[in-house]
Every structure is written in C-alpha cells, then in structure tokens.
Coordinates of C-alpha atoms in Angstrom, one line a residue:
M977 CA 0.0 -0.1 0.0
A978 CA 1.0 3.4 -0.5
S979 CA 3.3 4.9 2.5
P980 CA 1.4 7.6 4.4
W981 CA 2.8 11.0 4.8
T982 CA 2.7 13.0 8.1
V983 CA 0.1 15.7 8.5
E984 CA 3.3 18.1 8.5
Q985 CA 4.5 16.8 5.2
V986 CA 1.0 17.3 3.8
I987 CA 0.8 20.8 5.1
G988 CA 4.1 21.7 3.8
M989 CA 2.8 20.9 0.0
A990 CA 0.0 23.5 0.6
P991 CA 0.4 26.5 -1.9
D992 CA -0.9 28.9 0.7
A993 CA -2.5 29.1 4.1
A994 CA -6.0 29.4 2.5
S995 CA -5.5 25.9 0.8
T996 CA -4.4 24.6 4.0
S997 CA -7.4 25.8 5.8
A998 CA -9.8 24.5 3.0
G999 CA -7.9 21.3 3.0
R1000 CA -8.5 20.6 6.6
K1001 CA -12.2 21.1 6.3
L1002 CA -12.2 18.1 3.8
A1003 CA -9.8 15.9 6.0
S1004 CA -12.7 13.5 7.1
A1005 CA -13.1 10.1 5.6
A1006 CA -16.9 10.4 6.1
K1007 CA -16.9 13.4 3.5
W1008 CA -15.3 11.1 0.8
Q1009 CA -16.7 8.4 -1.7
R1010 CA -14.9 5.4 -2.9
L1011 CA -11.4 5.8 -1.1
G1012 CA -9.0 3.4 -2.5
Q1013 CA -5.3 2.8 -2.8
T1014 CA -2.4 0.8 -4.4
D1015 CA 1.1 0.7 -3.7
R1016 CA 1.4 3.9 -5.7
L1017 CA -1.8 5.6 -6.1
V1018 CA -4.3 7.1 -3.7
W1019 CA -7.7 8.1 -4.9
G1020 CA -11.1 9.3 -3.9
E1021 CA -14.2 11.0 -4.8
I1022 CA -15.9 14.0 -3.2
K1023 CA -19.1 15.9 -3.8
G1024 CA -18.5 19.2 -5.1
S1025 CA -20.9 22.2 -6.3
G1026 CA -22.1 20.1 -9.3
S1027 CA -24.2 16.8 -9.7
T1028 CA -20.8 14.9 -10.5
P1029 CA -18.5 14.4 -7.6
Y1030 CA -15.0 15.6 -8.0
Q1031 CA -12.5 12.9 -8.8
T1032 CA -9.1 13.2 -6.9
C1033 CA -6.0 11.2 -7.0
I1034 CA -2.3 11.2 -6.0
D1035 CA 0.6 9.5 -7.3
T1036 CA 2.9 9.2 -4.0
A1037 CA 6.1 8.4 -6.1
G1038 CA 6.1 12.0 -7.5
P1039 CA 4.3 13.2 -5.6
A1040 CA 1.9 14.4 -8.2
F1041 CA -1.9 15.4 -8.0
K1042 CA -5.0 15.2 -10.2
C1043 CA -8.4 16.6 -9.6
S1044 CA -11.4 17.3 -11.8
C1045 CA -12.3 20.5 -9.9
P1046 CA -11.7 23.8 -11.6
S1047 CA -9.2 25.2 -8.9
R1048 CA -6.2 26.8 -10.3
K1049 CA -4.3 26.0 -7.2
F1050 CA -1.8 23.0 -7.1
P1051 CA -2.3 20.9 -4.9
C1052 CA -6.1 22.0 -4.9
K1053 CA -8.0 21.7 -1.6
H1054 CA -9.5 18.4 -2.4
A1055 CA -5.9 16.8 -3.0
L1056 CA -4.9 18.1 0.3
G1057 CA -7.9 16.9 2.1
L1058 CA -7.5 13.5 0.5
A1059 CA -3.9 13.5 1.3
L1060 CA -4.6 14.5 5.1
V1061 CA -7.4 11.7 5.2
H1062 CA -4.6 9.1 4.1
A1063 CA -2.2 10.5 6.7
A1064 CA -4.7 10.2 9.4
S1065 CA -6.1 6.7 8.6
T1066 CA -4.7 4.3 5.8
S1067 CA -7.4 1.8 6.8
A1068 CA -9.9 4.0 5.4
F1069 CA -8.7 3.3 2.0
A1070 CA -9.6 -0.1 0.4
A1071 CA -6.8 -2.0 -1.4
D1072 CA -8.6 -2.0 -4.9
T1073 CA -7.9 -1.7 -8.5
P1074 CA -7.9 1.9 -9.6
P1075 CA -10.9 3.5 -11.4
E1076 CA -10.6 4.1 -15.1
W1077 CA -10.0 7.8 -14.7
A1078 CA -7.2 7.2 -12.2
A1079 CA -5.5 4.2 -14.1
E1080 CA -5.5 6.4 -17.4
W1081 CA -4.0 9.3 -15.6
L1082 CA -1.2 7.2 -14.0
A1083 CA -0.6 5.6 -17.4
K1084 CA 0.0 9.0 -19.1
R1085 CA 2.5 9.8 -16.5
E1086 CA 4.4 6.5 -16.8
A1087 CA 4.5 6.9 -20.7
R1088 CA 5.9 10.4 -20.4
S1089 CA 8.5 9.3 -18.0
E1090 CA 9.4 6.4 -20.4
R1091 CA 9.8 8.8 -23.3
E1092 CA 11.9 11.1 -21.3
T1093 CA 14.1 7.8 -20.2
K1094 CA 14.4 7.1 -24.0
T1095 CA 15.5 10.7 -24.7
A1096 CA 18.3 10.2 -22.1
E1097 CA 19.7 7.2 -23.5
P1098 CA 23.1 7.3 -25.1
L1099 CA 23.5 8.8 -28.5
D1100 CA 25.6 7.7 -31.6
Q1101 CA 29.0 9.3 -31.9
A1102 CA 28.1 11.8 -34.5
T1103 CA 25.2 13.0 -32.6
E1104 CA 27.0 13.3 -29.5
Q1105 CA 29.7 15.3 -30.9
R1106 CA 27.3 17.8 -32.5
R1107 CA 25.4 18.2 -29.1
V1108 CA 28.7 18.8 -27.3
A1109 CA 29.6 21.3 -30.1
A1110 CA 26.2 23.1 -29.6
Q1111 CA 26.6 23.1 -25.9
S1112 CA 30.1 24.7 -26.3
K1113 CA 28.8 27.5 -28.5
R1114 CA 26.0 28.0 -25.8
R1115 CA 28.5 28.3 -23.1
D1116 CA 30.6 30.8 -25.1
Q1117 CA 27.5 32.9 -26.1
R1118 CA 26.3 33.1 -22.3
E1119 CA 29.8 34.1 -21.1
E1120 CA 29.8 36.8 -23.5
K1121 CA 26.3 38.1 -22.2
M1122 CA 27.6 37.6 -18.6
Q1123 CA 31.0 39.4 -19.3
A1124 CA 28.9 42.4 -20.8
G1125 CA 26.4 42.3 -17.8
V1126 CA 29.1 42.5 -15.1
E1127 CA 30.7 45.4 -17.1
E1128 CA 27.5 47.3 -17.3
L1129 CA 26.9 46.7 -13.5
Q1130 CA 30.2 48.0 -12.5
R1131 CA 29.5 51.2 -14.5
W1132 CA 26.2 51.5 -13.0
L1133 CA 27.4 51.0 -9.5
A1134 CA 30.1 53.7 -9.8
D1135 CA 27.5 56.0 -11.4
T1136 CA 25.1 55.4 -8.8
L1137 CA 27.2 55.6 -5.6
R1138 CA 28.5 58.7 -6.6
Q1139 CA 25.4 60.6 -5.6
G1140 CA 25.9 59.5 -2.1
L1141 CA 24.4 56.0 -0.6
A1142 CA 21.4 57.6 1.0
R1143 CA 20.2 59.3 -2.1
A1144 CA 20.8 56.2 -4.2
M1145 CA 19.0 53.9 -1.8
E1146 CA 15.9 56.0 -2.1
Q1147 CA 15.5 55.5 -5.7
H1148 CA 13.8 52.4 -6.7
Q1149 CA 13.3 52.4 -10.3
P1150 CA 17.2 52.3 -11.5
W1151 CA 17.7 49.4 -9.0
D1152 CA 14.8 47.6 -10.5
H1153 CA 16.0 48.3 -14.2
M1154 CA 19.6 47.1 -13.5
T1155 CA 18.2 44.0 -11.9
A1156 CA 16.3 43.4 -15.0
R1157 CA 19.3 43.8 -17.0
L1158 CA 21.3 41.3 -15.0
V1159 CA 18.5 38.6 -15.7
D1160 CA 18.7 39.4 -19.4
A1161 CA 22.5 39.1 -19.2
Q1162 CA 21.7 35.4 -17.8
I1163 CA 23.3 36.3 -14.2
P1164 CA 20.1 35.6 -12.2
G1165 CA 22.4 35.2 -9.0
L1166 CA 23.8 38.8 -9.4
A1167 CA 20.3 40.2 -9.8
R1168 CA 19.3 38.7 -6.4
W1169 CA 22.4 39.9 -4.7
L1170 CA 21.6 43.3 -6.0
R1171 CA 18.0 43.1 -4.9
R1172 CA 19.5 42.2 -1.5
C1173 CA 21.4 45.3 -1.5
Q1174 CA 18.5 47.5 -2.2
E1175 CA 16.4 45.7 0.5
A1176 CA 18.9 46.4 3.0
R1177 CA 17.5 49.9 3.0
Y1178 CA 14.4 48.7 4.9
G1179 CA 16.2 45.9 6.9
S1180 CA 16.9 47.7 10.2
E1181 CA 17.8 51.3 11.7
Q1182 CA 21.3 50.4 10.9
W1183 CA 20.8 49.8 7.5
Q1184 CA 23.8 51.7 6.2
D1185 CA 26.3 49.1 7.7
T1186 CA 24.2 46.1 6.2
A1187 CA 24.0 47.8 2.7
L1188 CA 27.6 49.0 2.8
Q1189 CA 28.5 45.2 3.6
A1190 CA 26.2 43.9 0.8
L1191 CA 27.8 46.2 -1.7
S1192 CA 31.3 45.5 -0.6
R1193 CA 30.6 41.9 -1.1
L1194 CA 29.1 42.6 -4.6
Q1195 CA 32.0 44.5 -5.7
L1196 CA 34.4 41.6 -4.5
I1197 CA 32.1 39.2 -6.7
L1198 CA 32.5 41.4 -9.7
D1199 CA 36.4 41.6 -9.2
A1200 CA 36.7 37.9 -8.7
Y1201 CA 34.7 37.3 -12.0
Q1202 CA 37.0 39.7 -14.1
R1203 CA 40.1 37.3 -12.8
R1204 CA 38.2 34.2 -12.9
E1205 CA 40.8 32.3 -15.0
T1206 CA 43.3 32.6 -12.4
L1207 CA 41.1 31.3 -9.5
P1208 CA 41.4 27.8 -7.9
E1209 CA 38.8 25.5 -9.3
P1210 CA 36.8 25.2 -6.1
V1211 CA 36.7 29.0 -5.8
K1212 CA 35.6 29.4 -9.3
A1213 CA 32.8 26.9 -8.7
D1214 CA 31.6 28.9 -5.7
L1215 CA 31.6 32.1 -7.9
Y1216 CA 29.7 30.6 -10.7
E1217 CA 27.0 28.8 -8.5
L1218 CA 26.6 32.4 -6.9
L1219 CA 26.2 34.1 -10.3
G1220 CA 23.5 31.2 -11.1
V1221 CA 25.4 29.2 -13.3
T1222 CA 25.6 25.4 -11.9
Q1223 CA 26.4 22.1 -13.2
G1224 CA 23.8 19.7 -14.4
K1225 CA 22.3 17.2 -11.9
E1226 CA 23.6 14.4 -14.3
T1227 CA 27.0 15.4 -14.1
I1228 CA 26.9 15.8 -10.2
L1229 CA 25.1 12.4 -10.0
A1230 CA 28.0 10.7 -12.0
Q1231 CA 30.4 11.5 -9.4
P1232 CA 31.1 9.1 -6.3
G1233 CA 28.6 9.2 -3.6
V1234 CA 29.3 9.7 0.2
A1235 CA 27.5 6.9 1.9
D1236 CA 26.0 7.6 5.6
T1237 CA 23.0 7.9 7.5
W1238 CA 22.0 11.5 6.6
R1239 CA 19.8 13.1 9.5
I1240 CA 17.3 16.0 8.8
M1241 CA 18.4 18.7 11.0
G1242 CA 15.8 21.4 9.7
K1243 CA 14.3 22.8 6.6
W1244 CA 12.4 25.9 5.2
T1245 CA 10.5 26.8 2.1
G1246 CA 10.3 30.0 0.7
D1247 CA 9.7 32.1 -2.5
A1248 CA 12.4 33.3 -4.8
D1249 CA 12.1 34.7 -8.4
R1250 CA 8.7 33.3 -8.8
L1251 CA 10.0 29.7 -7.7
Q1252 CA 9.4 27.6 -4.6
V1253 CA 12.7 27.1 -2.9
Q1254 CA 13.2 24.5 -0.2
R1255 CA 16.3 24.1 1.8
T1256 CA 16.9 20.7 3.6
W1257 CA 20.0 20.5 6.0
L1258 CA 21.4 17.2 6.8
R1259 CA 24.2 15.9 9.0
G1260 CA 26.0 12.6 8.4
E1261 CA 25.9 10.4 11.5
R1262 CA 29.2 8.7 10.8
T1263 CA 31.0 11.4 8.8
Q1264 CA 29.6 14.6 10.9
R1265 CA 29.4 16.3 7.5
W1266 CA 26.9 18.8 6.4
A1267 CA 24.8 18.7 3.4
L1268 CA 22.3 20.9 1.7
L1269 CA 19.5 19.7 -0.4
L1270 CA 18.1 22.5 -2.6
D1271 CA 15.0 21.9 -4.5
F1272 CA 13.0 24.4 -6.7
A1273 CA 9.5 24.2 -8.1
V1274 CA 7.3 26.6 -10.1
A1275 CA 4.0 27.7 -9.0
N1276 CA 1.9 24.5 -10.2
A1277 CA 4.4 22.1 -9.1
V1278 CA 5.0 20.3 -5.8
L1279 CA 8.4 20.2 -3.8
P1280 CA 10.0 16.8 -3.0
I1281 CA 8.6 15.4 0.2
T1282 CA 11.4 14.8 2.8
P1283 CA 11.2 13.0 6.2
E1284 CA 10.4 14.8 9.3
E1285 CA 13.3 16.7 11.5
G1286 CA 15.6 14.0 13.2
A1287 CA 14.9 11.1 10.8
G1288 CA 17.6 9.5 8.9
I1289 CA 18.1 8.9 5.3
E1290 CA 20.4 5.8 4.5
G1291 CA 22.0 6.6 1.2
E1292 CA 24.4 8.3 -0.7
L1293 CA 25.1 11.9 -1.5
A1294 CA 26.9 13.5 -4.3
F1295 CA 28.2 17.0 -3.7
Y1296 CA 28.7 20.0 -5.9
P1297 CA 32.3 21.2 -6.2
A1298 CA 33.1 24.0 -4.1
T1299 CA 35.5 25.2 -1.5
W1300 CA 33.3 24.1 1.1
P1301 CA 31.2 21.3 -0.5
V1302 CA 27.9 21.3 1.1
R1303 CA 25.3 21.5 -1.5
A1304 CA 24.4 17.9 -2.5
L1305 CA 22.0 15.7 -4.5
L1306 CA 20.4 12.3 -3.2
K1307 CA 22.3 9.6 -5.4
T1308 CA 21.1 6.5 -3.7
R1309 CA 18.6 5.9 -0.9
Q1310 CA 18.3 2.5 0.8
G1311 CA 15.7 3.5 3.5
T1312 CA 14.6 5.7 6.4
Q1313 CA 15.3 5.5 10.0
P1314 CA 13.1 7.1 12.6
A1315 CA 13.6 10.4 14.2
Q1316 CA 16.3 10.7 16.9
P1317 CA 16.3 14.1 18.8
S1318 CA 19.7 13.3 20.3
A1319 CA 21.3 13.8 16.5
L1320 CA 20.5 17.4 16.8
I1321 CA 21.4 17.9 20.3
A1322 CA 24.7 16.4 19.5
A1323 CA 25.4 18.8 16.8
C1324 CA 24.8 21.9 19.0
E1325 CA 27.6 24.0 20.4
G1326 CA 28.0 27.3 22.0
L1327 CA 28.5 30.7 20.5
E1328 CA 32.2 30.3 20.3
G1329 CA 31.7 27.4 18.0
L1330 CA 29.5 29.3 15.8
Y1331 CA 31.8 32.2 15.4
R1332 CA 34.7 29.8 14.8
S1333 CA 33.0 27.8 12.0
Y1334 CA 31.7 31.1 10.4
A1335 CA 35.2 32.7 10.6
E1336 CA 36.7 29.6 9.1
R1337 CA 34.1 29.4 6.1
L1338 CA 34.1 33.1 5.5
A1339 CA 37.8 33.1 5.0
A1340 CA 37.7 30.5 2.3
T1341 CA 34.7 31.8 0.7
P1342 CA 34.2 35.6 1.2
W1343 CA 30.6 35.8 -0.3
L1344 CA 29.4 33.2 1.9
E1345 CA 25.6 33.6 2.6
R1346 CA 24.8 31.3 5.5
I1347 CA 25.9 28.3 7.4
P1348 CA 24.2 25.6 9.5
A1349 CA 24.5 26.0 13.2
G1350 CA 23.4 24.2 16.2
L1351 CA 23.1 26.2 19.4
R1352 CA 23.4 24.9 22.9
D1353 CA 21.4 26.4 25.7
V1354 CA 20.2 29.6 24.4
T1355 CA 17.3 31.6 25.9
P1356 CA 15.1 33.7 23.4
V1357 CA 14.3 37.2 24.8
K1358 CA 12.7 40.3 23.6
L1359 CA 14.5 43.6 24.4
D1360 CA 12.4 46.7 23.6
D1361 CA 11.8 46.1 19.9
H1362 CA 14.5 43.6 19.3
W1363 CA 14.7 39.9 19.7
F1364 CA 17.9 37.9 20.7
L1365 CA 19.3 34.7 21.8
I1366 CA 21.2 34.9 25.0
D1367 CA 23.6 32.1 26.4
A1368 CA 24.5 31.2 29.9
E1369 CA 27.3 33.8 30.1
H1370 CA 24.8 36.5 29.0
R1371 CA 26.4 37.0 25.3
R1372 CA 23.7 37.4 22.8
I1373 CA 23.1 37.2 19.0
P1374 CA 20.2 38.8 17.2
L1375 CA 17.2 36.5 16.1
A1376 CA 16.6 37.2 12.3
R1377 CA 13.9 39.8 11.7
H1378 CA 12.1 37.9 9.1
F1379 CA 11.7 34.8 11.5
P1380 CA 7.9 34.7 11.8
L1381 CA 7.5 32.6 14.9
R1382 CA 9.2 34.5 17.6
W1383 CA 6.5 34.5 20.2
E1384 CA 5.9 30.8 19.6
L1385 CA 9.7 30.1 20.1
L1386 CA 9.6 32.0 23.3
A1387 CA 6.3 30.0 24.4
M1388 CA 7.9 26.6 23.5
G1389 CA 10.9 27.4 25.6
G1390 CA 9.0 28.6 28.5
G1391 CA 11.7 31.2 29.4
E1392 CA 14.4 28.3 29.7
P1393 CA 17.3 27.7 27.7
V1394 CA 16.6 25.5 24.4
Q1395 CA 18.5 23.7 21.9
L1396 CA 18.2 25.2 18.3
F1397 CA 19.3 24.2 15.0
G1398 CA 19.1 27.1 12.2
E1399 CA 21.1 29.1 9.8
W1400 CA 23.6 31.9 10.7
D1401 CA 24.4 34.6 8.2
G1402 CA 27.0 36.4 10.0
D1403 CA 24.5 39.1 11.6
A1404 CA 21.5 36.9 12.8
F1405 CA 20.2 33.5 13.6
F1406 CA 17.3 31.9 11.7
P1407 CA 15.7 28.8 13.7
L1408 CA 14.8 26.0 11.8
T1409 CA 14.2 23.3 14.6
I1410 CA 13.8 23.2 18.2
A1411 CA 14.8 20.2 20.5
D1412 CA 11.7 20.0 22.8
G1413 CA 12.4 17.4 25.5
S1414 CA 12.2 14.1 23.7
R1415 CA 10.9 15.4 20.4
L1416 CA 11.9 18.0 17.6
Q1417 CA 9.7 20.5 16.2
G1418 CA 10.3 22.1 13.0
F1419 CA 9.4 25.5 12.8
H1420 CA 8.4 25.4 9.1
A1421 CA 5.6 22.9 9.7
L1422 CA 4.5 25.0 12.6
H1423 CA 4.5 28.1 10.5
M1424 CA 2.3 26.4 7.8
E1425 CA -0.1 25.0 10.3
L1426 CA -0.5 28.4 12.1
S1427 CA -0.7 30.4 8.8

C-alpha cells in the first residue's frame, strides 16, 4: 500500500495558508466516496458544487496530484484533504483496482516518464559530437552576455554611488531596471544579490552598515569574475554558482557518492524569483558532514517530500564542487530511519563554536551567505523591539527579523534555555528546528499550520 505522509508533510505541500485551511475542512473520511489505494496511487471522490463528484488522485511516487475540480491552485484543497485523510488513517482506503480515470492518468505519467528515459539514452558518436559542439557554443554565448552584464553593472554602481548612498538607496526604479538587465544577461545570482543590497535599506535602523557590507561583497564578486581564469577550481565553482550558473544534475550524480545515515536537521520553504525554494539541511552520523539539499518548483508543481526532522536517510549523497562542498543531491537511497532528537542535540555547540565555524568558512568563501548551526542552551528574549538569543554567559546574538515565529519560540522554551538548529548569516540567526524534550519540532511545518 502507499506509504502515508505525516500531517506536517501534507501541510508543507500546500500552496498557501488558505488552501491549508480549506484542505483541513475536507480531512474526514466520511466526506469522501470510494476511497482506494495501491502501492503507488491514492484516490477518492467527493461531492462538489455540481451533480458529479470531483475525482481526486495522488501519485505518491511524485508526488503528483490530479483533480477534476476547476481550481487553479496546485495541489487543490481536494488533493490536500485526500492526503490528510490518508495521513490520518490508511485503513479508510480499500486496497483496490484503480478506477479508469485514475489508471488512465497514471498510465499517461508513466508513458511520459518512459519517453524522457529514452531521450536520455546514449546517442551515436556523430550526434553526441554535434550536441557537445552546440553546448560549447551556448556556453561561449552565455559567457559573452555575462561579461557584458558584469561590465554594465560595474559602471552603474560607480555612477549610482557617486550620488551618495542615502540618495541612491531611495531611488527604486534604477535598481529595478539594473536587476532586470542582469536577468537578461543570464546572471540571475547577481540580480538577487543586487536586490538584497536594495532591500537592506528597509532591514533595520542600522541599514547603512548592512547595505555597505552587501555592496562590498558585490564588488568582491565582480572583481573575482574579472579574474576568474586565475582562481582555483573550487573557488571558481563557488563563484559560478553564486552567479546562477550550476552544473547539471547528471554531471553531479555521475560522481562517487558519500554513504552515511543523513539526519534531517532542519528545513524551510520560501519564494524566490517566482519559484518555490526548499532548503533541507542534513548531517552525516558517521562522517559528521553537513549537506544541503536545494529543491525548486514552479507555482504549479510540488516540492519533493522529505522525512521529518531527526529522521535519517540511509543512502549516498553526491556533492557539488566548492571550496566548502555542502550542496548535494541524493544519489542512492536504501531506507529511512525513525527520528532521533539526540542527533540534533549532539550537533549543538556554544557561541564560540558558531563564531569559529563562520570565520573559517568566510575566510575560504568571502561571499558566503549562510552556514548551518546548532546552538546549545540559548534563551530567546525580547529587549525593547528587538529579539535575541542569550547564552548562559549573557552573550547574545540577534534573532533574524524575518523569522515569523518569535513568540511561539519563546512559548515553547517557557523562558528556559533551549537547543536550536538553524542558519547563521553572520548577522542574525534563523531557527529551523527546536529540540523540545524528547521530540523535535520543525518551525516550517508549525508556520504552515498556524498560517
């Protein structure tokens, strides 16, 4: 039978809070007709506004969803409701032969997958040579566009900052225009960085320091690109990923994998450039190695389902080349182990360890965006209008201003020290997971549930 998801995993697939709320209202087996399942499919029918029930099915291998309702949201409330029913009680679903409409949809998905597999089969030598030549030509053309974009940005920065930082930051249109130019030049990473520089104006009262730091790092990126041919290969790989140029998954997966039990430490899903972006941090039990799974999905697609925090994935990861190889792809997967809160607690350290780790990474990668970090015995507190994490020696670090569950974090700790896992960007800490006694609570799932 199809393996059930947890309620938190289902909620994590919802496109917005309204869909979550609507899906919960349908999360009762009594509201559904003809519930069934196989080892891959889950289906059901539910009465809608018309005379014909809506037909809803889920391919758990995707995951992928199909519903006959007219909703433009994906997954729709019916798919979420069906998934929530299955998460609560698989016994409500009879082991049955799929109805014709569900079987037809699955057959089309399998046929499409088969066509894609055939497309990926090895080509004859002449065809392969033509493909390689075409790829090389496209790379050269993109490099020309990128070079022109970098030079234009350098001139624009010099002209803009000549006005003075405060005046320049108040003018929105020139920044937006330059960001669009960078996208046209196929440098989406630089476009995101420039947007971050602009957004620093509204981040805090001390925005000048944040903006200058972001602009300084941007200048460092531009200087590095101009001398890219002299950079060591790992540094060059870091630079190109930052610019938005990454190697294909096939190339990465062809590398030898690193086998371990990879514990899920924390995850978060957000939006960037009209994409859903899911960050999942893992840590190897034996290797003690950090890994980051980055997944992307357009608005009408569903991000991959990952196990709950603390669970272990038995398998191999293939890492992207970098000065500090941390981004990875799941190469093989043998199974999943139940959650162990001790895995997160073992990764926690004091603030000295946090500062030391960040300094080491920053020295090797000066444009470093964030690192994973576990903090031991820190207490969330609110001082005036600012939030901090304070350790036993009364040292404090800021809580990220865009962390949405500050009061919930305070309530879960009850004013006592807690163990946290999250991300540190050199300025503030963004919590992802809290060790609450004998269990772990992921803040992303809680945020989706409370929204």
